CSV table of C-alpha atoms in Angstrom, one decimal:
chain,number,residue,atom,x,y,z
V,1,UNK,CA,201.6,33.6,56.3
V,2,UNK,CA,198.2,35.1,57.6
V,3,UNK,CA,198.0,33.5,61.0
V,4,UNK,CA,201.7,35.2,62.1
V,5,UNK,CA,200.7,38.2,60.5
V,6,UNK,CA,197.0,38.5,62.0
V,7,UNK,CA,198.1,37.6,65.4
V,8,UNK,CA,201.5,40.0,65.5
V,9,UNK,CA,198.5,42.7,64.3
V,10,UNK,CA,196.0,41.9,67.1
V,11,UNK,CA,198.6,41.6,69.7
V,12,UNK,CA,200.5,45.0,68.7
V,13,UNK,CA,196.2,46.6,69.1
V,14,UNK,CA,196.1,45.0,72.2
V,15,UNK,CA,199.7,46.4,73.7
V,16,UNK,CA,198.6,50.0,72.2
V,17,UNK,CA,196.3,49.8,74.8
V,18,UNK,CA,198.0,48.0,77.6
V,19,UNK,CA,201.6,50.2,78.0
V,20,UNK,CA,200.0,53.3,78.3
V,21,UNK,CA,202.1,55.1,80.8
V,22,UNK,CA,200.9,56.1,84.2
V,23,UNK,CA,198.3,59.9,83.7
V,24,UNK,CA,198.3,59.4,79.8
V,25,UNK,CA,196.6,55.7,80.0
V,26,UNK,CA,193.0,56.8,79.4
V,27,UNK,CA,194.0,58.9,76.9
V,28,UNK,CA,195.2,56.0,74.4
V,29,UNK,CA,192.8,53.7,75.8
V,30,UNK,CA,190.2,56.4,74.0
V,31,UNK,CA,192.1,56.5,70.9
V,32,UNK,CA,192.1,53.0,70.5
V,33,UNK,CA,188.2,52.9,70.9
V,34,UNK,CA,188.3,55.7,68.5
V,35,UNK,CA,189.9,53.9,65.8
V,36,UNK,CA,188.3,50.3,66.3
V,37,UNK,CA,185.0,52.3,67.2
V,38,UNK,CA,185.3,54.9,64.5
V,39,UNK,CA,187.7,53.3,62.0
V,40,UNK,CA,185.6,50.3,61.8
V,41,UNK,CA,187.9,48.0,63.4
V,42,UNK,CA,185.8,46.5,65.3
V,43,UNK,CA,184.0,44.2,62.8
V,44,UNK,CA,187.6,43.4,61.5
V,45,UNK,CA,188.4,41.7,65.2
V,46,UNK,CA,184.5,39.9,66.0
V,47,UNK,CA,185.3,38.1,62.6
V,48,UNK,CA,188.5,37.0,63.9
V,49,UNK,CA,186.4,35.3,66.5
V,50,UNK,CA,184.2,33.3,64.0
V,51,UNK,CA,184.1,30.3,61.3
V,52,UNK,CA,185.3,33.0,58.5
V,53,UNK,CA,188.3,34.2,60.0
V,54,UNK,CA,190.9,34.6,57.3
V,55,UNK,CA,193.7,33.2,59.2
V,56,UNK,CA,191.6,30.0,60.4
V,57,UNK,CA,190.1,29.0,63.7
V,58,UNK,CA,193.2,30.2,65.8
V,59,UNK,CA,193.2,29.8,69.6
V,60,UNK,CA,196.1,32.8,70.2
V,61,UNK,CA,194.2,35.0,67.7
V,62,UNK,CA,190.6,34.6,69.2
V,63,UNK,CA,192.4,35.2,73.1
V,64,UNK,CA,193.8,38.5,72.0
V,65,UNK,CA,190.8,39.4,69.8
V,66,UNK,CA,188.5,38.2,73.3
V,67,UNK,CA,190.9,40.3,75.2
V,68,UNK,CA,191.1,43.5,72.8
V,69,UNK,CA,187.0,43.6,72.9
V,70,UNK,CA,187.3,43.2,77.0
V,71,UNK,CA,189.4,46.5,76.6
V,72,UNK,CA,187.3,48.5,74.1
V,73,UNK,CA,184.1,47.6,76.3
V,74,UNK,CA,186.1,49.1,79.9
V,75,UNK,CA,187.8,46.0,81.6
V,76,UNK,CA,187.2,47.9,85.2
V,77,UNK,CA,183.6,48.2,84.6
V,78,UNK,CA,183.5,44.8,84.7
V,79,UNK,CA,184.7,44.8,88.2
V,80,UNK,CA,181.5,43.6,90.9
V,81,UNK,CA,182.0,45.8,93.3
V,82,UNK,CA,181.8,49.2,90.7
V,83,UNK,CA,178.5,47.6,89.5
V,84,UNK,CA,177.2,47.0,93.2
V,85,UNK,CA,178.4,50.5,94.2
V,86,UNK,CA,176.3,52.2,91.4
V,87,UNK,CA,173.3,50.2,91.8
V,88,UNK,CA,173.2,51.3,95.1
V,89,UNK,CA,173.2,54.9,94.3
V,90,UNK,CA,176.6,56.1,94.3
V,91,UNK,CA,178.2,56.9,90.6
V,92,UNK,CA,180.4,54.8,89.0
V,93,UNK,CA,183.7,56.5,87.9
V,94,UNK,CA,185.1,53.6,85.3
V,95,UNK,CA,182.6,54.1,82.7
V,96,UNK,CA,183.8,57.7,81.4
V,97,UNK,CA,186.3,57.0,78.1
V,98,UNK,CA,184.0,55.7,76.0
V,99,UNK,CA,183.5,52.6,77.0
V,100,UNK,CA,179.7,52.2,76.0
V,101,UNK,CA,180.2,53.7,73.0
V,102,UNK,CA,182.0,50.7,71.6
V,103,UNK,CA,180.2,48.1,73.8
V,104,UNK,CA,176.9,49.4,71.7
V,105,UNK,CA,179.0,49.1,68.3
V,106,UNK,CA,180.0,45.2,69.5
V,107,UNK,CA,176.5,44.1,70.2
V,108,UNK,CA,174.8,45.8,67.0
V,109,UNK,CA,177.9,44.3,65.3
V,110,UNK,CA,176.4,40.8,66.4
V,111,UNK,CA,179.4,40.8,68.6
V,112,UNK,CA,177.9,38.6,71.6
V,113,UNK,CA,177.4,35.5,69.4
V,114,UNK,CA,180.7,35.1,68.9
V,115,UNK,CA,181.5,35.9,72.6
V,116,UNK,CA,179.0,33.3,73.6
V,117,UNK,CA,180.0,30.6,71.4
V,118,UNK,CA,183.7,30.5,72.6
V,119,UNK,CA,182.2,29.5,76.1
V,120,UNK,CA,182.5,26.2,74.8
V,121,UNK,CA,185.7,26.7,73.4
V,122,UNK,CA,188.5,23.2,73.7
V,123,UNK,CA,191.2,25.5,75.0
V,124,UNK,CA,190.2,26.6,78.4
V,125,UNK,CA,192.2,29.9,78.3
V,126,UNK,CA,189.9,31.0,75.8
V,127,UNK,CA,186.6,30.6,77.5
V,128,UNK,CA,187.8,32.0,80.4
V,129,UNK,CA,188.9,35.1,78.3
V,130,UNK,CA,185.1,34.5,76.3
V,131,UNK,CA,183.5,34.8,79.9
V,132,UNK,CA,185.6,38.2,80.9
V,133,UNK,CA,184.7,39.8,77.9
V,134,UNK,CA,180.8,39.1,78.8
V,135,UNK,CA,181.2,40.2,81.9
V,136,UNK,CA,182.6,43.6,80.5
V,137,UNK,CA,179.3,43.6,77.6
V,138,UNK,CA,176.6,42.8,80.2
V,139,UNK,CA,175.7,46.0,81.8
V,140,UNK,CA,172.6,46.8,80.0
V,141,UNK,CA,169.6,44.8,80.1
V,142,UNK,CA,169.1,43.9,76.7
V,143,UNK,CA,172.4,42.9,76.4
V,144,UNK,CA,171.8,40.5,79.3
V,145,UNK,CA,168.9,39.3,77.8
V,146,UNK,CA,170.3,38.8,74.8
V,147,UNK,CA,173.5,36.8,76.6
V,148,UNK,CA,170.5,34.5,78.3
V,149,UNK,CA,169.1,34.2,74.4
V,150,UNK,CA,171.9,32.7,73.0
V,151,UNK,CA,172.2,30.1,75.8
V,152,UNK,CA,175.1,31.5,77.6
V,153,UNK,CA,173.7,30.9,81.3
V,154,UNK,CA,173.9,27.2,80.7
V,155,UNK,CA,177.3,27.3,79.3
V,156,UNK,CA,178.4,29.9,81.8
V,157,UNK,CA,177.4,27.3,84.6
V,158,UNK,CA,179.4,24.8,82.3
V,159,UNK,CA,182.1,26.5,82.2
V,160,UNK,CA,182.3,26.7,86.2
V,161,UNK,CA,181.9,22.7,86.6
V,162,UNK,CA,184.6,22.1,84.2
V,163,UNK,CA,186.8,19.7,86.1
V,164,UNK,CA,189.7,21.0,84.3
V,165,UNK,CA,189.0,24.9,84.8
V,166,UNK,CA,191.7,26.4,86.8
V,167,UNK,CA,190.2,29.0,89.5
V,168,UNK,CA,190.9,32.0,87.1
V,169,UNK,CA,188.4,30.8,84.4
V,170,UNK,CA,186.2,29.3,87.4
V,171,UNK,CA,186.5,32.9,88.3
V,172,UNK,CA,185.6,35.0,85.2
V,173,UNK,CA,182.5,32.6,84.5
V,174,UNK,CA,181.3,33.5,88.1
V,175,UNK,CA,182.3,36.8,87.6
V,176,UNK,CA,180.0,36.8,84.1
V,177,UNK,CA,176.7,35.3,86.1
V,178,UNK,CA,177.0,38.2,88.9
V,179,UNK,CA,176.4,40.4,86.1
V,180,UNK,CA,173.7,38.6,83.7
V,181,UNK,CA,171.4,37.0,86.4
V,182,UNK,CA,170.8,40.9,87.0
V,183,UNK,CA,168.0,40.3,84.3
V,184,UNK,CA,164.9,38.3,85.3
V,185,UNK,CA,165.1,35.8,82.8
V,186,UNK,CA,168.4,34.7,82.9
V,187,UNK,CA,167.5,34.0,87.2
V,188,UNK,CA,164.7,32.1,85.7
V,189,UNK,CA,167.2,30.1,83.3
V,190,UNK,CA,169.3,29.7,86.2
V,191,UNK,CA,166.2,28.0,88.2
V,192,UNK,CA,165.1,26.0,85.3
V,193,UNK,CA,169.2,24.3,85.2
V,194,UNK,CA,169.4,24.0,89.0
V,195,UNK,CA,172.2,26.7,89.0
V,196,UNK,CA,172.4,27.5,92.6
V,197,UNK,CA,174.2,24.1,93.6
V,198,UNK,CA,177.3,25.2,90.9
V,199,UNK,CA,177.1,28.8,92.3
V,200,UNK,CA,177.5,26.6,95.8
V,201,UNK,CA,179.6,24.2,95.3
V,202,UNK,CA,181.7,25.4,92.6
V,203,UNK,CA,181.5,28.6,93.8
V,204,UNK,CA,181.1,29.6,97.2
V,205,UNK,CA,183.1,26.4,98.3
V,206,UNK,CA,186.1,27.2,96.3
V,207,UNK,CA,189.5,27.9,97.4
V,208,UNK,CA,189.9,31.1,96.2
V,209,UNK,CA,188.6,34.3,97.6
V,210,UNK,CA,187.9,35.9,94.1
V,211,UNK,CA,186.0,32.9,93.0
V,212,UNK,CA,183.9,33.3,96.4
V,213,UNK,CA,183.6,36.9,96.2
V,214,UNK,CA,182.4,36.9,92.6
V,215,UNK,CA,179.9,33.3,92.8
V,216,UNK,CA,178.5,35.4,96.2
V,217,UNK,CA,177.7,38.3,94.4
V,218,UNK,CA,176.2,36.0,91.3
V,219,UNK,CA,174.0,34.1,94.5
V,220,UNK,CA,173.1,37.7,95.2
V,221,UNK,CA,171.4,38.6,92.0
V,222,UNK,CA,169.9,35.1,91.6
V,223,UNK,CA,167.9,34.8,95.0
V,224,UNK,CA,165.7,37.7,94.1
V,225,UNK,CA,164.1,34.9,92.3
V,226,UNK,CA,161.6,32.6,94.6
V,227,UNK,CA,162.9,29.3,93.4
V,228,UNK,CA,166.3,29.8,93.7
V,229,UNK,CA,165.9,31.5,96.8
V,230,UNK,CA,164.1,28.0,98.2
V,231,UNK,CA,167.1,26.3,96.5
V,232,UNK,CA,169.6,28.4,98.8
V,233,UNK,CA,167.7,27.1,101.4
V,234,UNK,CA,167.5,23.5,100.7
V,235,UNK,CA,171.3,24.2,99.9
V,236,UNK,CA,172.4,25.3,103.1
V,237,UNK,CA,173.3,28.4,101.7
V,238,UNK,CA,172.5,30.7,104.5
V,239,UNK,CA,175.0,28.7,106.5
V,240,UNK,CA,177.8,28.7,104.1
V,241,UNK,CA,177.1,32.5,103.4
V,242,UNK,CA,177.2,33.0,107.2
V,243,UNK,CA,180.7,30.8,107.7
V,244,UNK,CA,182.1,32.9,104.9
V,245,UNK,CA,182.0,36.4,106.6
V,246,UNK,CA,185.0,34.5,109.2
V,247,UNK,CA,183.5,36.9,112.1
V,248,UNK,CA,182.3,34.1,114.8
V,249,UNK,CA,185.0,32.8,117.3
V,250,UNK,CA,185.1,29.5,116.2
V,251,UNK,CA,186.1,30.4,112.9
V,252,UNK,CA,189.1,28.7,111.3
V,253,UNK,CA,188.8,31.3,107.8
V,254,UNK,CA,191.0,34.0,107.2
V,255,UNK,CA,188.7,37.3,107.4
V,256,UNK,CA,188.7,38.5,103.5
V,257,UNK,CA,187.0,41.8,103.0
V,258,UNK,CA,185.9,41.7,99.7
V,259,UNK,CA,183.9,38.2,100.2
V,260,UNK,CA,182.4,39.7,103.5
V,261,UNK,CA,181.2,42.4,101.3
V,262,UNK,CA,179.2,40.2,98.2
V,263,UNK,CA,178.3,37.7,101.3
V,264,UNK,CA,176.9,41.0,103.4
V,265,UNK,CA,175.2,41.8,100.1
V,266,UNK,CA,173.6,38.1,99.6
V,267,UNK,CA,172.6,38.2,102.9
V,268,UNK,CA,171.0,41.8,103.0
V,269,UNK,CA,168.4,40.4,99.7
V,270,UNK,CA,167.9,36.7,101.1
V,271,UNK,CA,166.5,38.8,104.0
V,272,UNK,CA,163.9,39.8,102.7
V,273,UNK,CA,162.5,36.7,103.0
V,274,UNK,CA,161.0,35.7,106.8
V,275,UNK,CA,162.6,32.4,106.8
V,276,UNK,CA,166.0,33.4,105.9
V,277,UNK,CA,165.8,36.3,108.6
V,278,UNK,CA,165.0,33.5,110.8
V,279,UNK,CA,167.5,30.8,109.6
V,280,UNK,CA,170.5,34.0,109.6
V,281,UNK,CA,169.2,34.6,113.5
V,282,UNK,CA,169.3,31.2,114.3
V,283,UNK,CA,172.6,30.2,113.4
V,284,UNK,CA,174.2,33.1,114.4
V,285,UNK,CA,174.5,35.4,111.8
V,286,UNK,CA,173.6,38.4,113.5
V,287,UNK,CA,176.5,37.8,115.9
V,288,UNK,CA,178.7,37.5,112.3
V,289,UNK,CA,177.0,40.8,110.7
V,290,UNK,CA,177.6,42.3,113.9
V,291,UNK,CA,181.0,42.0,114.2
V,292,UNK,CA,181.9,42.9,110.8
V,293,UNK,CA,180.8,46.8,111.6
V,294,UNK,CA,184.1,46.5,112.7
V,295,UNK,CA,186.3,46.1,110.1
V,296,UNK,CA,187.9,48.8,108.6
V,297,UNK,CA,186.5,48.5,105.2
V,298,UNK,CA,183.4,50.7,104.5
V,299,UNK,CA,182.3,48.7,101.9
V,300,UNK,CA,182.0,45.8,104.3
V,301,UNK,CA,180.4,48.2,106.8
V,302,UNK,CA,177.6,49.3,104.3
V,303,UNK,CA,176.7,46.2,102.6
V,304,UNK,CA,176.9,44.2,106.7
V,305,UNK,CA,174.6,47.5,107.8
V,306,UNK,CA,172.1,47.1,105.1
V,307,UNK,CA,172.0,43.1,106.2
V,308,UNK,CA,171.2,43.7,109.3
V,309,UNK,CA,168.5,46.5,108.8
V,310,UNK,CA,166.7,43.9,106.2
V,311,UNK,CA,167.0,41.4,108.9
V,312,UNK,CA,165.5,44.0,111.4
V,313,UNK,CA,161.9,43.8,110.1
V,314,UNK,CA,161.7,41.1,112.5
V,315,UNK,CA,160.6,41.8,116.1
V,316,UNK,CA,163.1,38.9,117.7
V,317,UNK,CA,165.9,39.7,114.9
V,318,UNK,CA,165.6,43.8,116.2
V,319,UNK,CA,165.8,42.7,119.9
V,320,UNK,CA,168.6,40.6,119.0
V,321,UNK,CA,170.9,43.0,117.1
V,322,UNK,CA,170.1,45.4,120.1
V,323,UNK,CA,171.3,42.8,122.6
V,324,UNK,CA,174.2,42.6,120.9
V,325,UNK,CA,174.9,46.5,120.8
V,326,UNK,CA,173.5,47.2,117.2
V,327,UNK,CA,172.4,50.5,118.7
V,328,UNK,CA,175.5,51.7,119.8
V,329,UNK,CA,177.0,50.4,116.6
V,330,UNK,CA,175.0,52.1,114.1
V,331,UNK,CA,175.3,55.2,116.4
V,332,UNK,CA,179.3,55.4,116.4
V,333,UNK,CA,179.4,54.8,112.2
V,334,UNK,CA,176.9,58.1,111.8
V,335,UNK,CA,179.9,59.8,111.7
V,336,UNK,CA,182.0,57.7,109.6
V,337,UNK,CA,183.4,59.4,106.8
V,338,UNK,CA,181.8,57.5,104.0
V,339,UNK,CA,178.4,59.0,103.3
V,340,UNK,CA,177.4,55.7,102.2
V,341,UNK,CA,178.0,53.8,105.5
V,342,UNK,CA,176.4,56.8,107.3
V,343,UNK,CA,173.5,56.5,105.1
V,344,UNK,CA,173.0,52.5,106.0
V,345,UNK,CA,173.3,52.9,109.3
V,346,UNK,CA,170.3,55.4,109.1
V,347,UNK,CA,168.7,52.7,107.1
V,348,UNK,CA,169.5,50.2,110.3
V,349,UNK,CA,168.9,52.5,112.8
V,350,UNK,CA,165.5,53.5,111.8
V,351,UNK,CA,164.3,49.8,112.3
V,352,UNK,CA,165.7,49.0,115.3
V,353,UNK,CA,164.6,52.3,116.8
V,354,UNK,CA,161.0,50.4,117.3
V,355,UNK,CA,162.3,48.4,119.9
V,356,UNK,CA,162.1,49.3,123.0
V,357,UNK,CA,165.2,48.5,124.4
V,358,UNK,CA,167.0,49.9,121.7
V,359,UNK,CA,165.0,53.3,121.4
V,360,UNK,CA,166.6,53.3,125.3
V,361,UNK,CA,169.6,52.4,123.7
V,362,UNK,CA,169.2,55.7,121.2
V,363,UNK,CA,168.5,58.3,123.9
V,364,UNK,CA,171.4,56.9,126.0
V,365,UNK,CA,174.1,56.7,123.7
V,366,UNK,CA,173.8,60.2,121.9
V,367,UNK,CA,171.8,59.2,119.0
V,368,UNK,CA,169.3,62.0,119.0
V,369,UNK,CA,172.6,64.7,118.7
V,370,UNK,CA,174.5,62.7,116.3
V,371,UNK,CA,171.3,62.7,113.9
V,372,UNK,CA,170.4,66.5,114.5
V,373,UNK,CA,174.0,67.6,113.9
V,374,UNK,CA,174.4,65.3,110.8
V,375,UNK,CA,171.1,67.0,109.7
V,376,UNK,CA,172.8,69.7,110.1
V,377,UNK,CA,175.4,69.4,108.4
V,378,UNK,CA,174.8,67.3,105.0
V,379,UNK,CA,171.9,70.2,104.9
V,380,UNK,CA,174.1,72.6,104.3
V,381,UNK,CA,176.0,70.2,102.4
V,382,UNK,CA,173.0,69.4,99.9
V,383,UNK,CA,172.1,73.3,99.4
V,384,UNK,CA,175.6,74.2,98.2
V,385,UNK,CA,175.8,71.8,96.0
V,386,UNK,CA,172.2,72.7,94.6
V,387,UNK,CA,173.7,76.0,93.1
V,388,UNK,CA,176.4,73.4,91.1
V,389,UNK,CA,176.1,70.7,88.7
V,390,UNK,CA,177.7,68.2,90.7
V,391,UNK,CA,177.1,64.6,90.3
V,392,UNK,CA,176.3,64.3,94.4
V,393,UNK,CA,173.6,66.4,94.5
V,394,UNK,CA,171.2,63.4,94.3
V,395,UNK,CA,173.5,61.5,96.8
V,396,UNK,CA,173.2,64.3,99.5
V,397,UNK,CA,169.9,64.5,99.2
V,398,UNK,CA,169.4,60.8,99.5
V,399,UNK,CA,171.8,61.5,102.9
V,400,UNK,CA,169.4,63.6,104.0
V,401,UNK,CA,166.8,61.6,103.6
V,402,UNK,CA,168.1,58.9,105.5
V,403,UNK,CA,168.5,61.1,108.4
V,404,UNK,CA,165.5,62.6,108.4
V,405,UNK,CA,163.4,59.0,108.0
V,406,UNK,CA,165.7,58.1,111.2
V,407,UNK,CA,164.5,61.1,113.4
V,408,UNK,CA,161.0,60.8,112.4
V,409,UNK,CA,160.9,56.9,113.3
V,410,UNK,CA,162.8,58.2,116.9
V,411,UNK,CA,159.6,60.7,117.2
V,412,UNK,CA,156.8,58.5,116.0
V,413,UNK,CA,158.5,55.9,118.7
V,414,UNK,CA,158.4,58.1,121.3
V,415,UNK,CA,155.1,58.8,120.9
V,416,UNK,CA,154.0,55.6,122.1
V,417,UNK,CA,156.6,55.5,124.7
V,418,UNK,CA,156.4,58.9,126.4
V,419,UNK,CA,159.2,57.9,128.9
V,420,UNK,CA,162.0,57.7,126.4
C-alpha cells in the first residue's frame, strides 16, 4: 500500500534528522540537507504536499513532509528572538549548516504554494505545522513577499481566530506574522484586513506567554506602518503592551522575560511616534521600562534601554526617566557584560544627557569615567581584532561608536551649561 509505505519513508527522513546524538547533531542535520538538497529529495517531499501526491491527500504524510521542510530550512532560525538579535547588529549563529541553501531550493521548487495552501488545511495540526514551516522560509524579502502574494497574511490571521486552534497553532501562526510583516507589503495587507485587533486580541490577550511573546513581536514589525500604528492606538495597545511587561506594583502578571523583551521591542518602534511617547509617559510606562533594567536578562535590558532612549526624544519623557534614576541606571549597565546592553545604554544615555538634571546626574554618578575607560577599553578591543577576521569586528566598532556619540553629546552639553 503506498500511504503506509510513503509515510514509514517520510517519518524514517524526518527521525534521521531528529536522533542525532548530542556534538554529532549538525553533522547529520547537514547530510540530510545534502541528500534532499543535492539528491533531489526535495521535490519528491513538496509533491507530497500537493493534489498529485501518489499516496493521496494524507493528513500524517503532509505533517511529516511540513515538518521535514521546517528541518531542511533551520527550525532555530525560525526562533524571534535570533532574527531580532541579528537585525539589530549582532550575528546570528543558527544559520551556519546549510540551512539557506535548501530554503532557496524549496522556494525555486515552488515550495511556498504548497506551504501556504495547507494554512487552510481541515486538520488543525497541519496548519499549525504549515505556519512553522513559513516561519522557518520567511527570512528573505522576496520570500516574504512572495508569502504576502499567495494570500498567506489573510490566512495566517485566519488561522489565529480559529475558535478551535489550540495555543500551539495560535502560536506558530503568530510566530509566522513576526517574520513576514517584516516586508512592507505584507504590513500594508495587514492594514487593509484590520489585522492589528487579531494580533490583540488573539494575540497579545492570550494565555500563553509564547503566544504573547511571538503576536508582540509580529505588533512590532506591523506598527512601522502608519495605519496600523493608529490602529494600536485606537486599540489600546500601548496599554496592553505596557500591562504586559508585569513591572508596575499593582501588577497581578507573572514577570515573563521573553514577552518583556518583544513588548520592550514594540514599544522602542511605537516610540517613534510623539503620541505614543506621550500615551507610554502617561500611563506609566516609563515607570514599567524603568524597572525592567533590572531584570537579569540582557535581552530584556537592551530591547527596555532602546525603549526608553526612543521615548527620550521628548523633553518631559527625558526629565521623567531622569526623575526616576534613568541616569544612574544607564550608568551602572556600561559595564554590564553584554556589549549589546552596554551599547543601548550609550544609545539612552546620549539623550537624556540633554537634560539638565540628568547631565547633573552624569557628572555625579561617574559617568564621565565609566565612558572614558570603556573607550578605553573596547578601543583596544576593536584594534586587535582589526588584525583578525573575526565576525565582531563591525560590532566593536559599532561599541565604539556608541561611546564615543555619548561623550560628545556630554561635551556639546556642557557647552551650554559651563557649571556641569
Amino acid at each position: 500500500p503506498e500511504q503506509p509505505v510513503t509515510l514509514s519513508a517520510a517519518k524514517a527522513l524526518y527521525q534521521f534528522a531528529k536522533d542525532g546524538g548530542e556534538g554529532n547533531e549538525p553533522e547529520i542535520i547537514m547530510h540530510l540537507r545534502g541528500a534532499l538538497g543535492d539528491g533531489g529529495g526535495i521535490p519528491v517531499v513538496i509533491k507530497l504536499l500537493t493534489k498529485e501526491a501518489w499516496c493521496g491527500a494524507d493528513f500524517e504524510v503532509q505533517a511529516v513532509c511540513l515538518n521535514i521542510l521546517s528541518r531542511c530550512a533551520g527550525e532555530a532560525v525560525a526562533d524571534g528572538r535570533l532574527i531580532l538579535r541579528k537585525r539589530n547588529g549582532e550575528s546570528c549563529q543558527a544559520d551556519k549548516n546549510g540551512e539557506e541553501k535548501c530554503r532557496l531550493k524549496t522556494v525555486e521548487l515552488g515550495g511556498l504554494k504548497p506551504m501556504v495552501e495547507h494554512l487552510k488545511s481541515e486538520e488543525l495540526d497541519v496548519a499549525g505545522k504549515a505556519a512553522y514551516c513559513i516561519a522557518c522560509h520567511a527570512l528573505d524579502s522576496p520570500v516574504r513577499l512572495g508569502i504576502h502574494i499567495l494570500g498567506g497574511v489573510a490566512l495566517l490571521l485566519q488561522l489565529m481566530s480559529n475558535k478551535n486552534a489550540d495555543d500551539g497553532v495560535v502560536n506558530q501562526a503568530a510566530l509566522a506574522l513576526s517574520t513576514v510583516l517584516q516586508h512592507v507589503e505584507a504590513k500594508d495587507e495587514l492594514y487593509r484586513l484590520k489585522g492589528m485587533k487579531v494580533l490583540i486580541d488573539q494575540g497579545l490577550m492570550s494565555d500563553s506567554v509564547d503566544v504573547q511573546e511571538n503576536a508582540a513581536r509580529a505588533l512590532a514589525y506591523a506598527i512601522e506602518q502608519e495605519g496600523n500604528l493608529k490602529d494600536l492606538r485606537r486599540l489600546e495597545g500601548i496599554d496592553k503592551l505596557i500591562e504586559m511587561l508585569a513591572a508596575l506594583p499593582d501588577t497581578d502578571r507573572v514577570p515573563n522575560d521573553k514577552v518583556r523583551q518583544s513588548v520592550s521591542f514594540a514599544l522602542s518602534l511605537s516610540a517613534f511616534d510623539s503620541e505614543c511617547r506621550t500615551e507610554i509617559r502617561m500611563k506609566e510606562g516609563l515607570r514599567a521600562l524603568s524597572n525592567c533594567l533590572a531584570s537579569e536578562e540582557a535581552r530584556v535590558q537592551e530591547e527596555a534601554l532602546m525603549a526608553l532612549a526612543n521615548c527620550a526624544f521628548d523633553i518631559p519623557c527625558k526629565q521623567t526617566i531622569g526623575a526616576l534614576g534613568g541616569m544612574k541606571n544607564g550608568i551602572g549597565l556600561l559595564s554590564n557584560g553584554e556589549l549589546s546592553v552596554v551599547a543601548n545604554a550609550c544609545v539612552a544615555l546620549s539623550r537624556l544627557v540633554f537634560d539638565f538634571m540628568s547631565g547633573l546626574d552624569f557628572v555625579e554618578e561617574g559617568g564621565v569615567g565609566q565612558v572614558l575607560h570603556g573607550h578605553c577599553i573596547l578601543h583596544s578591543v576593536h584594534l586587535t581584532f582589526c588584525f583578525s577576521f573575526s565576525s565582531s569586528v563591525s560590532y566593536g566598532g559599532s561599541m565604539l561608536s556608541s561611546l564615543c556619540l555619548l561623550y560628545f553629546e556630554f561635551e556639546c552639553h556642557r557647552s551650554f551649561c559651563p557649571t556641569i
